[in-house]
């Protein structure tokens, strides 16, 4: 639902918060359930907008779904995949393409819409299409959709040009029931993908996941069955709450999370001079000393994630000296810095990076920024355009002096459940009002 946030900044966040399950794992797990006609129970599902879009996708295909909002449990069963043409969901997010494998296995053909998602670069799907062609599918680009056909998908040896999260997941879902072996080389190995692999293995899938080598081996099986699976904690939420605590000079305990999968983030927190403490029931993030400038490079896992640079950029506006962020995953993910500059930050998007090995080097993409700090941020009128940038803008407003009006809340609500309420519980002065 459209709305805006009114934020009175300058209050240190204090207290404890629980993170929800990862939306980037849960949505893929809902799609994985389409590979069986038996019931799947997925626990720890967040109540965010992308879950609603994925629910709508699966329901259009033929799933019966019930989500228990209190328990965060999703029960999903697709006895018959009666409708493989799901073109109505055009440009709403990037999940429909992942239904290609399940639909081809169950119906032999499928039509999915042109994808949407956050405006952070071109976001082509050439790796997905090349993989499906290698697995024996015929694919045709139509005006607003992709039509695919395959009597039977076959296993294939696929080397991804870049470790793409979505392409790796798509090949996994297609390979699980394909004839023969599928080998993914240079695979993405994000923990959310491992979460999906665990679910597929629980359904009877035959998958070997080698994170260190970036290799996934899938032995296609004839049939998959129902499963009880659980979604891992949302690492992006962890980072958002942690940075909100640090940027407002507060102290917040993030409950029930472990260091695993957060090492790259924790190292950066230490380098900037933030403090984190592993406690019995979670990890606490707190302010102690003024922040120090530093350089960050975003990378696929196990590196510092591209989804973390936006909130961290806000923290770097508070660090003394020149900091640099080099974005190597998406070519155009710094649009939000214009709003930070209007709030008082000193940020320059540089014409090019200095790394000749960077795949964006020499192409004049806006993928490298310099931040001079510390700056005093002032509240202002901001419009969100995507999930992570939106969250960075909210954090900036929380750290700023005075009132901010942040519109376009529906963007962050695709990725964060009840964000205003949960920040209020940490002492933030934040109200959600209708546009
Ligand atoms: N790429 C291609 N061709 C392809 C696929 C990807 O060139 O066929 C490029 C992309 O353009 C990009 C890079 O490869 O430059 C990485 O893209 P990837 O496929 O890994 O991204 P994705 O699967 O579309 C997911 C998350 C993103 C997250 C990225 C990277 C979901 C729904 N989205 O996107 O999350 O930033 O992986 O980790 O899982 C978010 O949650 O806000 C978000 C944008």
Coordinates of C-alpha atoms and ligand atoms in Angstrom, one line a residue:
X1 CA 0.0 0.0 0.0
X2 CA 1.3 3.4 -0.9
X3 CA 2.4 5.6 2.0
X4 CA 5.1 7.8 3.4
X5 CA 7.2 7.9 6.6
X6 CA 7.5 10.9 8.7
X7 CA 10.8 10.6 10.7
X8 CA 12.1 13.0 13.4
X9 CA 15.8 12.2 13.4
X10 CA 18.6 12.4 15.8
X11 CA 17.4 9.8 18.4
X12 CA 19.9 6.9 19.1
X13 CA 18.3 3.5 18.5
X14 CA 18.3 1.4 21.6
X15 CA 16.9 -2.0 22.5
X16 CA 16.6 -5.4 20.9
X17 CA 15.1 -6.6 17.6
X18 CA 14.3 -9.9 16.0
X19 CA 15.1 -10.3 12.3
X20 CA 12.6 -12.0 10.0
X21 CA 13.3 -14.8 7.5
X22 CA 15.2 -13.8 4.3
X23 CA 12.8 -12.7 1.6
X24 CA 15.5 -13.6 -1.0
X25 CA 15.4 -17.2 0.3
X26 CA 11.7 -17.5 1.1
X27 CA 10.5 -16.4 -2.3
X28 CA 12.7 -19.0 -4.1
X29 CA 11.6 -21.7 -1.7
X30 CA 8.0 -21.0 -2.5
X31 CA 8.8 -21.4 -6.2
X32 CA 10.8 -24.7 -5.4
X33 CA 7.5 -26.1 -4.0
X34 CA 6.1 -26.0 -7.5
X35 CA 8.5 -29.0 -8.3
X36 CA 6.2 -31.4 -6.4
X37 CA 2.5 -32.0 -6.2
X38 CA 2.8 -32.7 -2.5
X39 CA 2.4 -30.3 0.4
X40 CA 5.4 -28.2 1.5
X41 CA 5.6 -26.3 4.8
X42 CA 8.0 -23.3 4.8
X43 CA 8.7 -21.8 8.2
X44 CA 10.0 -18.4 9.1
X45 CA 8.5 -16.7 6.0
X46 CA 8.6 -12.9 6.3
X47 CA 5.4 -10.9 5.6
X48 CA 6.8 -8.6 3.0
X49 CA 5.6 -7.4 -0.4
X50 CA 7.7 -9.8 -2.4
X51 CA 6.1 -12.7 -0.6
X52 CA 2.7 -11.4 -1.7
X53 CA 3.8 -11.2 -5.3
X54 CA 5.3 -14.7 -5.2
X55 CA 2.1 -16.0 -3.6
X56 CA 0.1 -14.4 -6.4
X57 CA 2.5 -16.0 -9.0
X58 CA 2.1 -19.5 -7.4
X59 CA -1.7 -19.1 -7.0
X60 CA -2.0 -18.2 -10.7
X61 CA -0.1 -21.3 -11.6
X62 CA -2.4 -23.4 -9.5
X63 CA -1.0 -23.6 -5.9
X64 CA -3.1 -23.6 -2.8
X65 CA -1.4 -21.4 -0.2
X66 CA -2.1 -20.4 3.3
X67 CA 0.2 -18.1 5.2
X68 CA -0.1 -18.0 9.0
X69 CA 0.9 -14.4 9.7
X70 CA 1.4 -15.0 13.4
X71 CA 3.6 -18.1 13.0
X72 CA 5.2 -16.9 9.8
X73 CA 4.5 -20.3 8.2
X74 CA 3.6 -20.9 4.6
X75 CA 1.8 -24.1 3.6
X76 CA 1.8 -24.5 -0.2
X77 CA 0.7 -27.3 -2.4
X78 CA 0.4 -27.4 -6.2
X79 CA -1.6 -30.6 -7.0
X80 CA -1.9 -29.5 -10.6
X81 CA 0.1 -26.7 -12.3
X82 CA -3.0 -25.8 -14.4
X83 CA -1.8 -22.4 -15.7
X84 CA 1.8 -22.1 -17.1
X85 CA 1.1 -18.7 -18.6
X86 CA 1.8 -16.1 -15.9
X87 CA 2.4 -12.9 -18.0
X88 CA 0.1 -10.7 -15.8
X89 CA 2.8 -10.2 -13.2
X90 CA 4.9 -8.0 -15.5
X91 CA 7.7 -5.9 -14.0
X92 CA 6.7 -6.4 -10.4
X93 CA 9.7 -8.3 -9.3
X94 CA 12.3 -10.9 -10.5
X95 CA 10.8 -14.1 -9.2
X96 CA 8.6 -15.3 -12.2
X97 CA 11.6 -16.4 -14.3
X98 CA 12.4 -19.0 -11.6
X99 CA 9.1 -20.7 -12.3
X100 CA 10.4 -21.6 -15.8
X101 CA 12.0 -24.9 -14.7
X102 CA 9.1 -26.2 -12.6
X103 CA 6.6 -25.2 -15.3
X104 CA 8.6 -26.9 -18.1
X105 CA 8.8 -30.1 -16.0
X106 CA 5.1 -30.1 -15.2
X107 CA 3.6 -28.7 -18.4
X108 CA 6.2 -28.8 -21.2
X109 CA 5.7 -25.0 -21.9
X110 CA 5.5 -21.7 -20.0
X111 CA 5.2 -18.0 -20.6
X112 CA 6.6 -15.6 -18.1
X113 CA 6.6 -11.8 -18.0
X114 CA 9.4 -9.4 -18.6
X115 CA 11.0 -9.0 -15.2
X116 CA 10.8 -6.0 -12.8
X117 CA 12.7 -5.4 -9.6
X118 CA 14.8 -2.5 -8.3
X119 CA 16.2 -0.1 -10.9
X120 CA 19.9 -0.7 -10.3
X121 CA 21.3 -1.5 -13.7
X122 CA 20.2 -3.3 -16.9
X123 CA 19.7 -6.6 -15.2
X124 CA 19.7 -8.8 -18.3
X125 CA 18.7 -12.5 -18.2
X126 CA 21.0 -13.8 -20.9
X127 CA 22.7 -16.3 -18.5
X128 CA 19.3 -17.8 -17.6
X129 CA 18.2 -18.1 -21.3
X130 CA 21.6 -19.6 -22.4
X131 CA 21.4 -22.2 -19.6
X132 CA 17.8 -23.2 -20.5
X133 CA 18.8 -23.5 -24.2
X134 CA 21.7 -25.7 -23.2
X135 CA 19.3 -27.9 -21.2
X136 CA 17.2 -28.4 -24.3
X137 CA 14.5 -25.7 -24.1
X138 CA 13.3 -23.6 -27.0
X139 CA 12.9 -19.9 -25.9
X140 CA 11.2 -17.1 -27.8
X141 CA 11.2 -13.4 -26.7
X142 CA 7.7 -12.0 -27.2
X143 CA 6.6 -8.4 -26.8
X144 CA 6.1 -8.4 -23.1
X145 CA 7.1 -11.9 -22.2
X146 CA 9.3 -15.0 -22.8
X147 CA 7.7 -18.2 -24.1
X148 CA 9.6 -21.5 -23.4
X149 CA 9.0 -25.0 -24.5
X150 CA 10.7 -28.3 -23.7
X151 CA 9.5 -31.9 -23.9
X152 CA 12.1 -32.8 -21.3
X153 CA 14.9 -30.7 -19.8
X154 CA 18.3 -32.5 -19.9
X155 CA 21.3 -32.0 -17.6
X156 CA 24.1 -29.8 -18.9
X157 CA 27.5 -28.5 -18.1
X158 CA 27.1 -24.7 -17.5
X159 CA 29.7 -22.2 -16.7
X160 CA 28.3 -18.8 -15.6
X161 CA 30.2 -15.8 -16.9
X162 CA 29.5 -14.2 -13.5
X163 CA 28.2 -15.8 -10.3
X164 CA 24.6 -14.7 -10.7
X165 CA 22.3 -15.5 -7.9
X166 CA 19.2 -15.8 -10.0
X167 CA 20.8 -17.8 -12.8
X168 CA 22.2 -20.3 -10.3
X169 CA 18.8 -20.7 -8.6
X170 CA 17.1 -21.1 -11.9
X171 CA 19.5 -23.8 -13.1
X172 CA 19.1 -25.5 -9.7
X173 CA 15.3 -25.6 -10.0
X174 CA 15.5 -26.8 -13.6
X175 CA 18.3 -29.3 -12.9
X176 CA 16.6 -31.0 -10.0
X177 CA 14.2 -32.9 -12.2
X178 CA 16.2 -32.9 -15.4
X179 CA 17.4 -36.0 -17.2
X180 CA 21.0 -36.6 -16.2
X181 CA 23.6 -34.5 -14.4
X182 CA 23.8 -30.7 -14.4
X183 CA 27.0 -29.1 -13.4
X184 CA 27.1 -25.4 -12.5
X185 CA 30.5 -23.8 -12.6
X186 CA 31.3 -20.3 -11.3
X187 CA 28.0 -20.6 -9.4
X188 CA 26.8 -18.1 -6.9
X189 CA 27.2 -19.5 -3.4
X190 CA 25.2 -17.1 -1.3
X191 CA 23.8 -18.7 1.9
X192 CA 20.3 -18.1 0.7
X193 CA 21.1 -20.4 -2.2
X194 CA 22.4 -23.0 0.2
X195 CA 19.1 -22.6 2.1
X196 CA 17.3 -23.5 -1.2
X197 CA 19.6 -26.4 -1.8
X198 CA 18.8 -27.8 1.6
X199 CA 15.1 -27.6 0.8
X200 CA 15.6 -29.3 -2.5
X201 CA 17.6 -32.1 -0.8
X202 CA 14.8 -32.4 1.8
X203 CA 12.4 -32.9 -1.2
X204 CA 14.6 -35.8 -2.5
X205 CA 16.9 -33.8 -4.7
X206 CA 20.4 -35.1 -5.3
X207 CA 22.7 -32.0 -5.0
X208 CA 26.3 -31.4 -4.0
X209 CA 27.1 -27.8 -3.1
X210 CA 30.8 -26.8 -3.1
X211 CA 31.0 -23.3 -1.9
X212 CA 34.8 -23.0 -2.0
X213 CA 35.0 -24.2 -5.6
X214 CA 31.8 -22.3 -6.7
X215 CA 30.5 -25.6 -8.1
X216 CA 27.1 -27.2 -7.8
X217 CA 26.4 -30.8 -9.1
X218 CA 22.8 -31.8 -9.5
X219 CA 21.8 -35.4 -10.3
X220 CA 18.4 -35.1 -11.8
X221 CA 15.8 -37.3 -10.1
X222 CA 12.4 -38.5 -11.4
X223 CA 10.2 -37.1 -8.6
X224 CA 10.4 -34.8 -5.7
X225 CA 8.2 -34.9 -2.6
X226 CA 6.8 -32.6 0.0
X227 CA 9.1 -31.2 2.7
X228 CA 9.2 -29.1 5.9
X229 CA 11.8 -26.3 5.4
X230 CA 12.9 -23.3 7.3
X231 CA 14.0 -19.9 6.0
X232 CA 17.3 -18.5 7.2
X233 CA 17.5 -15.1 9.0
X234 CA 17.5 -12.1 6.6
X235 CA 21.1 -10.9 6.4
X236 CA 20.0 -7.7 4.8
X237 CA 17.8 -6.9 7.8
X238 CA 20.7 -7.7 10.1
X239 CA 22.8 -5.2 8.3
X240 CA 20.1 -2.6 8.1
X241 CA 19.3 -2.7 11.8
X242 CA 23.1 -2.8 12.7
X243 CA 23.9 0.2 10.6
X244 CA 20.8 2.1 11.9
X245 CA 22.2 1.5 15.4
X246 CA 25.7 2.6 14.5
X247 CA 24.6 5.7 12.4
X248 CA 22.4 7.0 15.2
X249 CA 25.1 6.3 17.8
X250 CA 22.9 3.8 19.6
X251 CA 23.1 0.3 20.9
X252 CA 21.0 -2.5 19.4
X253 CA 21.0 -6.2 20.1
X254 CA 20.0 -8.2 17.1
X255 CA 18.5 -11.4 18.5
X256 CA 19.2 -15.0 17.5
X257 CA 21.7 -14.4 14.8
X258 CA 25.1 -16.0 14.4
X259 CA 28.4 -14.8 13.0
X260 CA 28.2 -17.2 10.1
X261 CA 27.5 -15.5 6.8
X262 CA 28.1 -12.1 8.3
X263 CA 31.9 -12.1 8.5
X264 CA 32.4 -9.7 5.6
X265 CA 30.1 -7.3 7.2
X266 CA 31.5 -7.6 10.7
X267 CA 35.1 -7.0 9.4
X268 CA 33.9 -3.8 7.8
X269 CA 32.2 -2.7 11.0
X270 CA 35.5 -3.2 12.8
X271 CA 37.4 -1.3 10.2
X272 CA 35.1 1.7 10.4
X273 CA 35.5 1.8 14.2
X274 CA 32.0 0.5 15.1
X275 CA 31.7 -2.0 17.9
X276 CA 29.9 -5.4 17.8
X277 CA 29.7 -7.9 20.6
X278 CA 28.6 -11.5 20.3
X279 CA 26.3 -12.1 23.2
X280 CA 24.4 -15.1 24.4
X281 CA 21.2 -14.4 22.5
X282 CA 22.5 -12.5 19.5
X283 CA 25.0 -9.8 18.3
X284 CA 24.9 -6.2 19.7
X285 CA 26.0 -3.3 17.6
X286 CA 27.0 -0.1 19.4
X287 CA 28.7 3.3 19.0
X288 CA 31.9 3.9 21.1
X289 CA 34.3 6.1 19.1
X290 CA 34.1 8.4 16.1
X291 CA 34.1 6.5 12.8
X292 CA 37.1 6.3 10.5
X293 CA 37.0 6.5 6.7
X294 CA 37.5 3.3 4.8
X295 CA 37.2 1.7 1.4
X296 CA 34.6 -1.0 0.4
X297 CA 34.3 -3.2 -2.6
X298 CA 31.0 -5.0 -3.2
X299 CA 31.3 -8.6 -4.4
X300 CA 29.3 -11.9 -4.6
X301 CA 29.4 -14.0 -1.4
X302 CA 31.7 -14.4 0.5
X303 CA 32.5 -10.8 -0.2
X304 CA 30.7 -7.6 1.1
X305 CA 27.3 -7.8 -0.5
X306 CA 26.0 -5.2 -3.0
X307 CA 22.8 -5.0 -0.9
X308 CA 24.8 -3.7 2.1
X309 CA 26.6 -0.7 0.5
X310 CA 23.6 1.6 0.6
X311 CA 23.1 1.6 4.4
X312 CA 26.8 1.5 4.9
X313 CA 27.3 4.6 2.7
X314 CA 25.1 6.5 5.2
X315 CA 27.5 5.4 8.0
X316 CA 30.5 6.5 5.9
X317 CA 29.1 10.0 5.7
X318 CA 29.8 10.1 9.5
X319 CA 33.3 8.8 9.2
X320 CA 36.3 11.2 9.3
X321 CA 38.2 11.5 6.0
X322 CA 37.6 10.1 2.5
X323 CA 35.9 6.8 2.0
X324 CA 35.4 5.0 -1.3
X325 CA 32.7 2.4 -2.3
X326 CA 33.4 0.4 -5.5
X327 CA 30.3 -1.4 -6.7
X328 CA 31.3 -4.4 -8.8
X329 CA 28.0 -6.3 -8.9
X330 CA 25.6 -3.7 -10.4
X331 CA 26.6 -1.0 -12.7
X332 CA 24.1 1.7 -11.6
X333 CA 23.4 1.3 -7.9
X334 CA 24.3 4.8 -6.5
X335 CA 21.2 6.8 -7.6
X336 CA 20.2 7.2 -3.9
X337 CA 23.3 9.2 -3.1
X338 CA 21.7 12.3 -4.7
X339 CA 19.2 12.3 -1.8
X340 CA 22.0 11.9 0.7
X341 CA 23.8 14.9 -0.8
X342 CA 20.6 17.0 -0.5
X343 CA 20.5 16.0 3.1
X344 CA 24.0 17.4 3.6
X345 CA 26.3 14.5 2.7
X346 CA 29.5 15.1 0.6
X347 CA 29.4 12.3 -2.0
X348 CA 30.9 12.4 -5.5
X349 CA 30.0 9.7 -8.0
X350 CA 33.3 9.3 -9.9
X351 CA 33.6 9.0 -13.7
X352 CA 35.3 5.6 -13.5
X353 CA 36.9 3.1 -11.1
X354 CA 40.7 2.6 -10.9
X355 CA 40.6 -1.1 -11.2
X356 CA 41.4 -2.2 -14.8
X357 CA 40.2 -5.7 -13.9
X358 CA 36.7 -4.5 -12.9
X359 CA 34.2 -5.6 -15.5
X360 CA 32.7 -2.1 -15.5
X361 CA 36.0 -0.3 -15.9
X362 CA 36.1 2.0 -18.9
X363 CA 32.4 1.8 -19.5
X364 CA 31.5 5.1 -17.8
X365 CA 29.1 3.4 -15.4
X366 CA 28.3 5.2 -12.1
X367 CA 29.8 2.5 -9.9
X368 CA 32.4 4.2 -7.8
X369 CA 31.8 6.9 -5.2
X370 CA 33.9 9.0 -2.9
X371 CA 32.4 10.1 0.4
X372 CA 33.9 12.9 2.5
X373 CA 33.0 12.9 6.2
X374 CA 31.9 13.6 8.7
X375 CA 28.8 15.6 7.5
X376 CA 25.9 16.8 9.5
X377 CA 22.8 15.4 7.9
X378 CA 19.6 17.4 7.8
X379 CA 16.1 16.1 7.4
X380 CA 14.4 16.6 4.0
X381 CA 11.9 15.3 1.5
X382 CA 13.0 12.0 0.0
X383 CA 11.5 9.6 -2.5
X384 CA 12.4 5.9 -2.4
X385 CA 13.0 4.1 -5.6
X386 CA 14.2 0.7 -4.4
X387 CA 14.4 -1.6 -1.4
X388 CA 18.0 -1.2 -0.2
X389 CA 18.4 2.5 -1.3
X390 CA 15.1 3.1 0.5
X391 CA 16.4 1.6 3.7
X392 CA 19.5 3.8 3.4
X393 CA 17.4 6.8 3.1
X394 CA 15.4 5.8 6.2
X395 CA 18.6 5.4 8.1
X396 CA 19.9 8.8 6.9
X397 CA 16.6 10.3 8.1
X398 CA 17.0 8.6 11.5
X399 CA 20.5 9.9 11.9
X400 CA 19.7 13.4 10.5
X401 CA 18.7 16.5 12.5
X402 CA 15.0 17.5 12.1
X403 CA 12.1 16.0 10.2
X404 CA 12.2 14.0 7.0
X405 CA 9.3 12.9 4.8
X406 CA 10.1 9.7 3.0
X407 CA 7.6 8.7 0.3
X408 CA 7.4 5.5 -1.7
X409 CA 7.3 3.3 1.3
X410 CA 5.9 0.4 -0.8
X411 CA 9.4 -0.1 -2.2
X412 CA 11.0 -1.0 1.2
X413 CA 7.9 -2.9 2.2
X414 CA 8.7 -5.3 -0.6
X415 CA 11.7 -6.3 1.5
X416 CA 11.0 -5.4 5.1
X417 CA 8.0 -6.4 7.3
X418 CA 6.4 -3.7 9.5
X419 CA 9.6 -1.6 9.4
X420 CA 8.1 1.5 11.0
X421 CA 6.7 -0.4 13.9
X422 CA 10.0 -2.3 14.5
X423 CA 12.1 0.9 14.4
X424 CA 9.6 2.6 16.8
X425 CA 10.2 -0.3 19.2
X426 CA 13.9 0.8 19.1
X427 CA 13.0 4.3 20.1
X428 CA 12.8 5.9 16.6
X429 CA 10.3 8.7 16.1
X430 CA 8.7 7.4 12.9
X431 CA 5.1 7.4 11.7
X432 CA 3.7 5.8 8.6
X433 CA 1.0 7.9 6.9
X434 CA -1.0 7.5 3.7
X435 CA 0.4 9.4 0.7
Ligands
LIG1 N1 23.5 -10.7 -14.8 C1 23.7 -10.8 -16.1 N2 23.0 -11.7 -16.8 C2 22.1 -12.6 -16.2 C3 22.0 -12.5 -14.8 C4 22.7 -11.6 -14.1 O1 24.5 -10.0 -16.7 O2 21.5 -13.4 -16.9 C5 24.3 -9.7 -14.0 C6 23.4 -8.7 -13.4 O3 23.0 -7.7 -14.3 C7 24.3 -8.2 -12.3 C8 25.0 -9.4 -11.8 O4 24.9 -10.4 -12.9 O5 25.2 -7.2 -12.7 C9 24.4 -10.1 -10.6 O6 23.0 -10.3 -10.7 P1 22.3 -11.6 -10.0 O7 21.7 -12.4 -11.0 O8 23.2 -12.2 -9.0 O9 21.1 -10.8 -9.2 P2 19.6 -11.2 -9.0 O10 19.5 -12.7 -8.9 O11 18.8 -10.6 -10.1 C10 19.6 -11.2 -6.4 C11 18.9 -10.5 -5.4 C12 19.4 -9.0 -5.3 C13 20.8 -9.0 -5.0 C14 21.6 -9.8 -6.1 C15 23.1 -10.0 -5.8 C16 16.7 -11.6 -5.3 C17 15.3 -11.5 -5.7 N3 17.5 -10.5 -5.7 O12 19.3 -10.5 -7.7 O13 18.7 -8.5 -4.2 O14 21.3 -7.7 -5.0 O15 21.0 -11.2 -6.1 O16 23.3 -10.6 -4.6 O17 17.2 -12.5 -4.8 C18 17.4 -6.9 -3.0 O18 17.1 -7.8 -2.3 O19 17.2 -5.6 -2.8 C19 18.1 -7.2 -4.3 C20 18.3 -6.4 -5.3

